[in-house]
PDB file of C-alpha atoms in Angstrom:
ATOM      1  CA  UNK M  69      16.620  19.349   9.060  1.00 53.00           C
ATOM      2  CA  UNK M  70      12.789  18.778   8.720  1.00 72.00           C
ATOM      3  CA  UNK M  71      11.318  16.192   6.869  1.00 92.00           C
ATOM      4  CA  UNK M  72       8.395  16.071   4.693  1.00 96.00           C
ATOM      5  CA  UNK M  73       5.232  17.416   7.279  1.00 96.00           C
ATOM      6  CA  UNK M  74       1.884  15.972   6.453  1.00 97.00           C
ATOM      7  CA  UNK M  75      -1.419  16.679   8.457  1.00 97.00           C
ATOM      8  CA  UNK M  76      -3.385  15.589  10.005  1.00 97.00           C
ATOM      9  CA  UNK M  77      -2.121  11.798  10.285  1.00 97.00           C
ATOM     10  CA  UNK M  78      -5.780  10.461  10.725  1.00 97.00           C
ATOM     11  CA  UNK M  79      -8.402  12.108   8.947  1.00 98.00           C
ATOM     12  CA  UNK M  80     -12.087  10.530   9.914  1.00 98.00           C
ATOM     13  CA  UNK M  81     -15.059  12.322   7.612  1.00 98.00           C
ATOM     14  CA  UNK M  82     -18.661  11.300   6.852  1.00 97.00           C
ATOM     15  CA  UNK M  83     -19.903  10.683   3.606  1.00 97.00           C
ATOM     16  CA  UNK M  84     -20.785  13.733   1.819  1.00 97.00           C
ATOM     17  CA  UNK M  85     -18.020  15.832   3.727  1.00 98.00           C
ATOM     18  CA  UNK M  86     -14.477  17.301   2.170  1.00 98.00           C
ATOM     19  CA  UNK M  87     -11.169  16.521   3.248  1.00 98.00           C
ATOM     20  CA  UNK M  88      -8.119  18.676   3.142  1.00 98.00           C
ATOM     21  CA  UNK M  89      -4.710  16.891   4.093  1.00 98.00           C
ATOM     22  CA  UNK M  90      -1.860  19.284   3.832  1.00 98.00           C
ATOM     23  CA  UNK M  91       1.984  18.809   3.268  1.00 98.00           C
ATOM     24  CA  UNK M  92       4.803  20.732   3.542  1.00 97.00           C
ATOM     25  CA  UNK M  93       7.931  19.792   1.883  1.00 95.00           C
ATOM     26  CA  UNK M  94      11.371  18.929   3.007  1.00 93.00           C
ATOM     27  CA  UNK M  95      13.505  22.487   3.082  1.00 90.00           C
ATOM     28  CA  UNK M  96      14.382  23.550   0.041  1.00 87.00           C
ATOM     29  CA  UNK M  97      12.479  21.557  -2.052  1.00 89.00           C
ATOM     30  CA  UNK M  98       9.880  23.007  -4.483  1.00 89.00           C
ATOM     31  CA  UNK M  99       8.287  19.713  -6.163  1.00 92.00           C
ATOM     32  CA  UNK M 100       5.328  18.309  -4.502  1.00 95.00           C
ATOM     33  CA  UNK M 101       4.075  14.547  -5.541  1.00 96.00           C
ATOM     34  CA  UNK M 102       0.885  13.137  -4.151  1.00 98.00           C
ATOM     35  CA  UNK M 103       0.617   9.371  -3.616  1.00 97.00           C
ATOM     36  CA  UNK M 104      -2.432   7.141  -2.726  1.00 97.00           C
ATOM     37  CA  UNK M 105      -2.210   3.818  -0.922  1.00 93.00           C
ATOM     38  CA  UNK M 106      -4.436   1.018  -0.754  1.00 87.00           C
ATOM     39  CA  UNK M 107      -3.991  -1.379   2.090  1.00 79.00           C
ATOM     40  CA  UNK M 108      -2.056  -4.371   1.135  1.00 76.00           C
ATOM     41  CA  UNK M 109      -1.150  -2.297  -2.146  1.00 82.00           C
ATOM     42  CA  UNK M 110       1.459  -0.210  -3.592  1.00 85.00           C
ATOM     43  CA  UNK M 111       1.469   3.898  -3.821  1.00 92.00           C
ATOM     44  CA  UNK M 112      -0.396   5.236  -6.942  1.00 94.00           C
ATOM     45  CA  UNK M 113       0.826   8.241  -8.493  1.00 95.00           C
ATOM     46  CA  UNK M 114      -2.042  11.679  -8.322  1.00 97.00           C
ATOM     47  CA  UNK M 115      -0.697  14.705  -9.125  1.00 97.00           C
ATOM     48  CA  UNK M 116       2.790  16.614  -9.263  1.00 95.00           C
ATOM     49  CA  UNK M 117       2.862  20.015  -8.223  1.00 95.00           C
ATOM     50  CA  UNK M 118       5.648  22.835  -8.235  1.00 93.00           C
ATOM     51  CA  UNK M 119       4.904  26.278  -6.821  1.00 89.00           C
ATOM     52  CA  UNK M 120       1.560  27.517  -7.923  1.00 89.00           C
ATOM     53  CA  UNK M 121       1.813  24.970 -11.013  1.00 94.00           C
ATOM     54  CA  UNK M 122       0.766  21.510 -11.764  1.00 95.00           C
ATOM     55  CA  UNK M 123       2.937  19.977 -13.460  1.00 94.00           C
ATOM     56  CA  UNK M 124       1.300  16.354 -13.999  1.00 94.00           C
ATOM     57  CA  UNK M 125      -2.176  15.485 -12.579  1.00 95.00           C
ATOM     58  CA  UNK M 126      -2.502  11.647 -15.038  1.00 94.00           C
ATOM     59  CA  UNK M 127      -3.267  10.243 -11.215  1.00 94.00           C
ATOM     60  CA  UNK M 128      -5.758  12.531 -10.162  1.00 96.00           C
ATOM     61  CA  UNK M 129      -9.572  11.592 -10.490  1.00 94.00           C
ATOM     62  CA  UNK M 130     -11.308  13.816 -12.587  1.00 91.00           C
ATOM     63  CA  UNK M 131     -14.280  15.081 -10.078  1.00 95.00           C
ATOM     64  CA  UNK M 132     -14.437  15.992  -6.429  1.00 97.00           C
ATOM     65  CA  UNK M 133     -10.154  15.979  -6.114  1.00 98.00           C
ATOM     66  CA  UNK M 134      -8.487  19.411  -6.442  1.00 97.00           C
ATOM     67  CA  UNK M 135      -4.586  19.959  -5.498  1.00 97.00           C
ATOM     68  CA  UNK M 136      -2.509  23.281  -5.226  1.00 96.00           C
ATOM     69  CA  UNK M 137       0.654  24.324  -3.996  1.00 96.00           C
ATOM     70  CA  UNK M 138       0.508  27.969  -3.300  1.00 93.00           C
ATOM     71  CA  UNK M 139       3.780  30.576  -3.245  1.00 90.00           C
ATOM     72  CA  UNK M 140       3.215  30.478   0.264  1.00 90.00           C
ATOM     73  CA  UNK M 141       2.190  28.123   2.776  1.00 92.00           C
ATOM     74  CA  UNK M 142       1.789  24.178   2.520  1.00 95.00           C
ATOM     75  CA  UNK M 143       0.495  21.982  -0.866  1.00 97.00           C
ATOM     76  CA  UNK M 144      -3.159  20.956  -0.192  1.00 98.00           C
ATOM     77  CA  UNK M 145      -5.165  17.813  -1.577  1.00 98.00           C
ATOM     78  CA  UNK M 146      -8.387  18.519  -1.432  1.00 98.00           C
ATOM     79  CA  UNK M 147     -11.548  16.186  -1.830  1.00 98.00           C
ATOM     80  CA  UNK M 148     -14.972  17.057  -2.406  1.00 98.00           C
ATOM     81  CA  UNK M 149     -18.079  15.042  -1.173  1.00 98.00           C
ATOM     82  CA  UNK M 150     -15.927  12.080  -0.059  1.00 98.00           C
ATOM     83  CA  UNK M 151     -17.286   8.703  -0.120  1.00 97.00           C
ATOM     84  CA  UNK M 152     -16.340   5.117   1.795  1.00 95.00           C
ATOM     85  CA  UNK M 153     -13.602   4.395  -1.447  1.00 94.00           C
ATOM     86  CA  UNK M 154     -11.304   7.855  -0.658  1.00 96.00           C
ATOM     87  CA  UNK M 155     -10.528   5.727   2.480  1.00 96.00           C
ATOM     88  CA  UNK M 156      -6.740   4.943   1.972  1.00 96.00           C
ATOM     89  CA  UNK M 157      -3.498   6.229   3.059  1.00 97.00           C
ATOM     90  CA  UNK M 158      -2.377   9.686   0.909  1.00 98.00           C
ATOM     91  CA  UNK M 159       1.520  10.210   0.793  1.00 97.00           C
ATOM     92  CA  UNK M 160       2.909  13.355   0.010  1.00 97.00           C
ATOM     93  CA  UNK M 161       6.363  13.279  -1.499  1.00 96.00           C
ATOM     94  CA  UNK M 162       8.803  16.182  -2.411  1.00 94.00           C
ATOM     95  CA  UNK M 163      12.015  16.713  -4.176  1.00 90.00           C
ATOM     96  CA  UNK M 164      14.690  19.356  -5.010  1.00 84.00           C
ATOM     97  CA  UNK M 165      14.431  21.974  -7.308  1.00 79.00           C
ATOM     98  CA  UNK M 166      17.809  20.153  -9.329  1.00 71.00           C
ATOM     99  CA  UNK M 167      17.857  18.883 -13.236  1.00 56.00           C
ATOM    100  CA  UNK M 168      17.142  16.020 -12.441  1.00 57.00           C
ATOM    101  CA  UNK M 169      15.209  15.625  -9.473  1.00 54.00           C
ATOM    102  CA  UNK M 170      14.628  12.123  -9.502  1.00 73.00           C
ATOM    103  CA  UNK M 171      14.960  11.087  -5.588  1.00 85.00           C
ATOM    104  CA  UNK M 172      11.401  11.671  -3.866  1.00 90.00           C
ATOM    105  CA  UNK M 173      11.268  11.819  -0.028  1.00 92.00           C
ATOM    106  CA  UNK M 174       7.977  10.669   1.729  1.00 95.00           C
ATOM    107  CA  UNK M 175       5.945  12.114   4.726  1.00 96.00           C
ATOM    108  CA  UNK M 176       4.139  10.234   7.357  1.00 96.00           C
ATOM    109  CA  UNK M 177       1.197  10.013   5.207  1.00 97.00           C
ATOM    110  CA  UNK M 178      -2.756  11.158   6.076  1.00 98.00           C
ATOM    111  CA  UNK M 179      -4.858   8.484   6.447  1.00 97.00           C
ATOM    112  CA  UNK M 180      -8.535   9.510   5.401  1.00 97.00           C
ATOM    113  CA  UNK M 181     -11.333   6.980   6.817  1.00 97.00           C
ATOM    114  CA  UNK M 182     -14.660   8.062   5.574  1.00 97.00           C
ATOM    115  CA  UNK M 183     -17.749   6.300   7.554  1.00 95.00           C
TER     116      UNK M 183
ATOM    117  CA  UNK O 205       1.236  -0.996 -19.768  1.00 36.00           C
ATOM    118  CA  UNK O 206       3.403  -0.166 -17.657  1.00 40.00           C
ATOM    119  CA  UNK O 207       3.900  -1.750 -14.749  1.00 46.00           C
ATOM    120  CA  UNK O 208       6.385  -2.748 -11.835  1.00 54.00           C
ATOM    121  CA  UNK O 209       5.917  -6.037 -10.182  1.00 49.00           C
ATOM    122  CA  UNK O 210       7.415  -8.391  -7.473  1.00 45.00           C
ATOM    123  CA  UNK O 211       7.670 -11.949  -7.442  1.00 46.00           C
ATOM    124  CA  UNK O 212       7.581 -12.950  -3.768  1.00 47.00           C
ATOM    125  CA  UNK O 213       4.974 -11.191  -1.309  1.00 83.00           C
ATOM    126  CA  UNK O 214       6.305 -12.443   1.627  1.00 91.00           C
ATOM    127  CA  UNK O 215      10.002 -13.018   2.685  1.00 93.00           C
ATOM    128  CA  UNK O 216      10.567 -15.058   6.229  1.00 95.00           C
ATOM    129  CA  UNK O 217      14.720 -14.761   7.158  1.00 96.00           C
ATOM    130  CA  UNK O 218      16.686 -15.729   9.913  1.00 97.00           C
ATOM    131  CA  UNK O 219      18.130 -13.020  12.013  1.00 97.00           C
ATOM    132  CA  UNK O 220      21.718 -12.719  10.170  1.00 97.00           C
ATOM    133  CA  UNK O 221      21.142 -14.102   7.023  1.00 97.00           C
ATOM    134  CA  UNK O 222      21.302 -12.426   3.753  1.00 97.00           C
ATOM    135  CA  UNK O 223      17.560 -11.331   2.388  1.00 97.00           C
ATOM    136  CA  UNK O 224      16.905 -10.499  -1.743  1.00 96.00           C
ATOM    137  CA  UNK O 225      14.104  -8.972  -2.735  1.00 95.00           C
ATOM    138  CA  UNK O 226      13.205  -8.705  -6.513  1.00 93.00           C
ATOM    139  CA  UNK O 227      11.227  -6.684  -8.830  1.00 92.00           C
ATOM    140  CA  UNK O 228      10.536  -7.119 -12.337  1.00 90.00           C
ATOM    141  CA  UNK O 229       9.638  -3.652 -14.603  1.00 85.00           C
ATOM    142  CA  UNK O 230       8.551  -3.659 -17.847  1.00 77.00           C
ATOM    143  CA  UNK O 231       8.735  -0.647 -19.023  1.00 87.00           C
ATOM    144  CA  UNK O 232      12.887  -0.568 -20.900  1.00 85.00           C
ATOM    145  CA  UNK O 233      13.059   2.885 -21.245  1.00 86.00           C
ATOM    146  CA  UNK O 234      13.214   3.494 -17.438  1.00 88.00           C
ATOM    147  CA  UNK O 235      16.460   4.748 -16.369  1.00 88.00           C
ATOM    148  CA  UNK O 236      16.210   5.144 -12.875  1.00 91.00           C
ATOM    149  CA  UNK O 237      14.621   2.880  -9.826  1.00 93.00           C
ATOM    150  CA  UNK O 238      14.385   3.188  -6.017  1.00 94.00           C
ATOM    151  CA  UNK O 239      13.884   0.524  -3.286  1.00 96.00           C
ATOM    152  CA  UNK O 240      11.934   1.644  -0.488  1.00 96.00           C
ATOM    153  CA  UNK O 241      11.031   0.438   3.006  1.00 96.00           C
ATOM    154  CA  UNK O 242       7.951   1.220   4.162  1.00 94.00           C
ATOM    155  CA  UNK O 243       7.432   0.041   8.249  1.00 93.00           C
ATOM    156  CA  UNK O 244       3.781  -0.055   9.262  1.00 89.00           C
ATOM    157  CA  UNK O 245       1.634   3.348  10.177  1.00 88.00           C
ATOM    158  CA  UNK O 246       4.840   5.054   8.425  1.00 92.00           C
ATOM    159  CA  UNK O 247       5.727   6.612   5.019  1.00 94.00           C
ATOM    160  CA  UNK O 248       8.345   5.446   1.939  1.00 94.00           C
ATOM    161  CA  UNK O 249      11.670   5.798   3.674  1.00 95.00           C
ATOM    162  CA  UNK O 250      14.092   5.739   0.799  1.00 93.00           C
ATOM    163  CA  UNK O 251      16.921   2.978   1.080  1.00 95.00           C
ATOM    164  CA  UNK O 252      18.875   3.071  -2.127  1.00 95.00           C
ATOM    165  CA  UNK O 253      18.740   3.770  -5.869  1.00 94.00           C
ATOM    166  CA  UNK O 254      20.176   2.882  -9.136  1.00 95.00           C
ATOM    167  CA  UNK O 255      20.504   4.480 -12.768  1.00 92.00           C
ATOM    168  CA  UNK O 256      19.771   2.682 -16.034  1.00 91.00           C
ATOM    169  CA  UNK O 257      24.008   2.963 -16.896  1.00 93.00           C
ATOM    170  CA  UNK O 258      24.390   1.024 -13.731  1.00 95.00           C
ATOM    171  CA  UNK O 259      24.201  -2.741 -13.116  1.00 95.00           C
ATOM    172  CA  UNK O 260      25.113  -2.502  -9.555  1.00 97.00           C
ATOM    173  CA  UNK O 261      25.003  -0.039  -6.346  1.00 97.00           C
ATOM    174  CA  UNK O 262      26.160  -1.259  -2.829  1.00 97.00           C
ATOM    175  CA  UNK O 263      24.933   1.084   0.761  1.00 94.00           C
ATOM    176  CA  UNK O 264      25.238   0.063   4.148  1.00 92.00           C
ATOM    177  CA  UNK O 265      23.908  -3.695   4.311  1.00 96.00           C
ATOM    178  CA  UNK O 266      22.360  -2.896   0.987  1.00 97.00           C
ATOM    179  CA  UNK O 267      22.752  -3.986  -2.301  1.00 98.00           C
ATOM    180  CA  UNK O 268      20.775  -3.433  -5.531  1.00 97.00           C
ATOM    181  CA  UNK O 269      21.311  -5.034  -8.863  1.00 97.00           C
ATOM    182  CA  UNK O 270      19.856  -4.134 -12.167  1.00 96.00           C
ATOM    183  CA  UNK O 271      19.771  -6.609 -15.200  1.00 95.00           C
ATOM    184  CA  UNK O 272      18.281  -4.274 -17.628  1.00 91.00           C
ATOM    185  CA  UNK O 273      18.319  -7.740 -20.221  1.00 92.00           C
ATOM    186  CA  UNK O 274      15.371  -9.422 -17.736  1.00 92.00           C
ATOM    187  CA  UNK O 275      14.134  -6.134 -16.664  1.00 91.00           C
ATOM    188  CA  UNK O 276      15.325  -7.460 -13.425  1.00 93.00           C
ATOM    189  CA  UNK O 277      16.235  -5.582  -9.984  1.00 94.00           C
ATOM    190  CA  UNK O 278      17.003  -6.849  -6.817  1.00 96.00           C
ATOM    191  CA  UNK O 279      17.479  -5.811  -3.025  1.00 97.00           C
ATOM    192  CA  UNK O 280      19.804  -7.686  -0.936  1.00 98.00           C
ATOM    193  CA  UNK O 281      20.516  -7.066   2.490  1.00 98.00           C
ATOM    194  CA  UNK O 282      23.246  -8.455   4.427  1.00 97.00           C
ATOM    195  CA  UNK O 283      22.856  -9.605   7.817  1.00 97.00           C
ATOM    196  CA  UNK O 284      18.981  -9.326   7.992  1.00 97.00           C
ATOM    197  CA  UNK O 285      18.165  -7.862  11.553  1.00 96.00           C
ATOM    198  CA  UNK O 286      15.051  -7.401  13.000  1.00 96.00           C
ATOM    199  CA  UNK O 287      14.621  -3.924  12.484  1.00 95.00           C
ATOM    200  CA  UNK O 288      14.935  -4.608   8.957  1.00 97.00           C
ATOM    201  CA  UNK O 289      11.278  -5.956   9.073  1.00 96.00           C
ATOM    202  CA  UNK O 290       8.892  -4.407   6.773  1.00 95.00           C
ATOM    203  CA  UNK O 291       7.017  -3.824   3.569  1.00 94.00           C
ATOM    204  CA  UNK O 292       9.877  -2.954   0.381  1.00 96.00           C
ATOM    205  CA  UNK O 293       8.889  -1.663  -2.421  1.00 94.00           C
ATOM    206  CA  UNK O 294      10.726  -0.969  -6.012  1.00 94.00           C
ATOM    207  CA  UNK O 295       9.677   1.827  -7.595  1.00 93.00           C
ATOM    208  CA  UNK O 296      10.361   2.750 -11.091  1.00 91.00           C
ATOM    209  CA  UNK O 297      10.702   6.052 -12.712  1.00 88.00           C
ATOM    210  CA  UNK O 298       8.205   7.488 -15.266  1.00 79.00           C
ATOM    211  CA  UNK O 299       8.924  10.962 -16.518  1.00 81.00           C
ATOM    212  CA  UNK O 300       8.110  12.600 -13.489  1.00 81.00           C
ATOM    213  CA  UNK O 301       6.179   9.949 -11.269  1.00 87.00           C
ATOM    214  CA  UNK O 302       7.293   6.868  -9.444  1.00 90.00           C
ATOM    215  CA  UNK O 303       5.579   3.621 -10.502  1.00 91.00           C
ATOM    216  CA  UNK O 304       5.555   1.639  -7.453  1.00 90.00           C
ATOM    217  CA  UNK O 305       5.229  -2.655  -7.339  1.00 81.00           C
ATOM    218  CA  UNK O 306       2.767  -3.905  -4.774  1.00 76.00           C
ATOM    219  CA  UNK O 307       5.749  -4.732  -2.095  1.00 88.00           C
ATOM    220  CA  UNK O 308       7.277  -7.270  -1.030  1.00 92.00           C
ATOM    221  CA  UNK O 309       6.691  -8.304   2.905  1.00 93.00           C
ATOM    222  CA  UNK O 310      10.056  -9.061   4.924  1.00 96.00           C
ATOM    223  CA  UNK O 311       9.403 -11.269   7.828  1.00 95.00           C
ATOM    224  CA  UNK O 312      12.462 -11.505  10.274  1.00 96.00           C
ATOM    225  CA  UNK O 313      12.494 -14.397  12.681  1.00 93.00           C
ATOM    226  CA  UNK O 314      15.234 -15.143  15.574  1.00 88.00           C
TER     227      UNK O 314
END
């Protein structure tokens, strides 16, 4: 049984250029959570996505960062014009369609370097 | 605000002694929290959990303890073993999204 699928792992774009890091959750599972990570710091909450809704996007910047999770096909997190402070570590996360979904399972993570 | 925050960022052990890990939250109407481990170049891997009804959940090696009176919880692992070497991190659940602490670095020496 798959885990959480992220790609790619290392992202390297120039300033100016977009980034799209993909993830596709664990079977089953129709919540999406993005994380961001800081080196040295804990994972910062973005956005919360079920199919072809968001749910809770509090985390996400308000320019240049888009998310989605089509009916088909991974969740993308998309940013626009990246520049040197995107650089971090971006966790996707899902979780079962239950009640109470509460347990979140992580990916590998994409980390985004922008020169 | 909310937040979730650790006291120690670095943890040094012996190989085979017990390791605890703590985590103060300050948010009181949380009523569920996850420990993670997180080894380097790799995601969250999810070690144990607890609800808010709880004061006390045991895994394999693993034990977390909630005071919800000090807004307390705490990891302890049994027998720390090398591969238990890592970054840990509480995380505290906020409607739908996890509040992590900054981590707590566990530093396993023979």
């Amino acid at each position: 049984n798959a885990g959480v699928m992220q790609n790619p792992r290392h992202l390297v774009r120039r300033r100016g250029q977009e980034a799209r890091l993909r993830c596709s959750p664990m079977k089953g599972h129709s919540h999406v959570y993005w994380y961001r990570q800081l080196p040295e710091e804990g994972l910062k909450f973005m956005v919360y996505l079920q199919k072809e809704n968001i749910i809770d996007e509090s985390g996400m910047p308000k320019e240049r960062f888009s998310a989605e999770f089509p009916k088909e096909g991974p969740s993308i997190l998309r940013i626009q014009q990246v520049v040197r402070g995107d650089s971090a570590a971006y966790f996707c996360a899902s979780s079962p369609p239950t009640d109470r979904a509460d347990t979140q399972y992580f990916g590998p993570g994409t980390r985004l370097t922008v020169l | 605000g909310e937040s979730v925050g650790l006291h120690l960022p670095t943890l040094s052990v012996q190989e085979g002694d017990n390791s605890i890990i703590n985590c103060a939250y300050s948010n009181s109407a949380s009523d569920y929290f996850i420990w993670y481990k997180q080894e380097s170049g790799k995601g969250p891997q999810f070690i144990i959990d607890i609800r808010s009804n709880m004061d006390k959940r045991q895994g394999q090696r693993v034990t977390v303890l909630l005071n919800k009176t000090v807004k307390h919880l705490s990891l302890q692992i049994a027998a720390t073993q090398p591969g238990d070497s890592a970054v840990y991190f509480c995380a505290e659940k906020n409607t739908d999204k996890l509040i992590f602490g900054t981590g707590t670095r566990l530093q396993v020496f023979p």
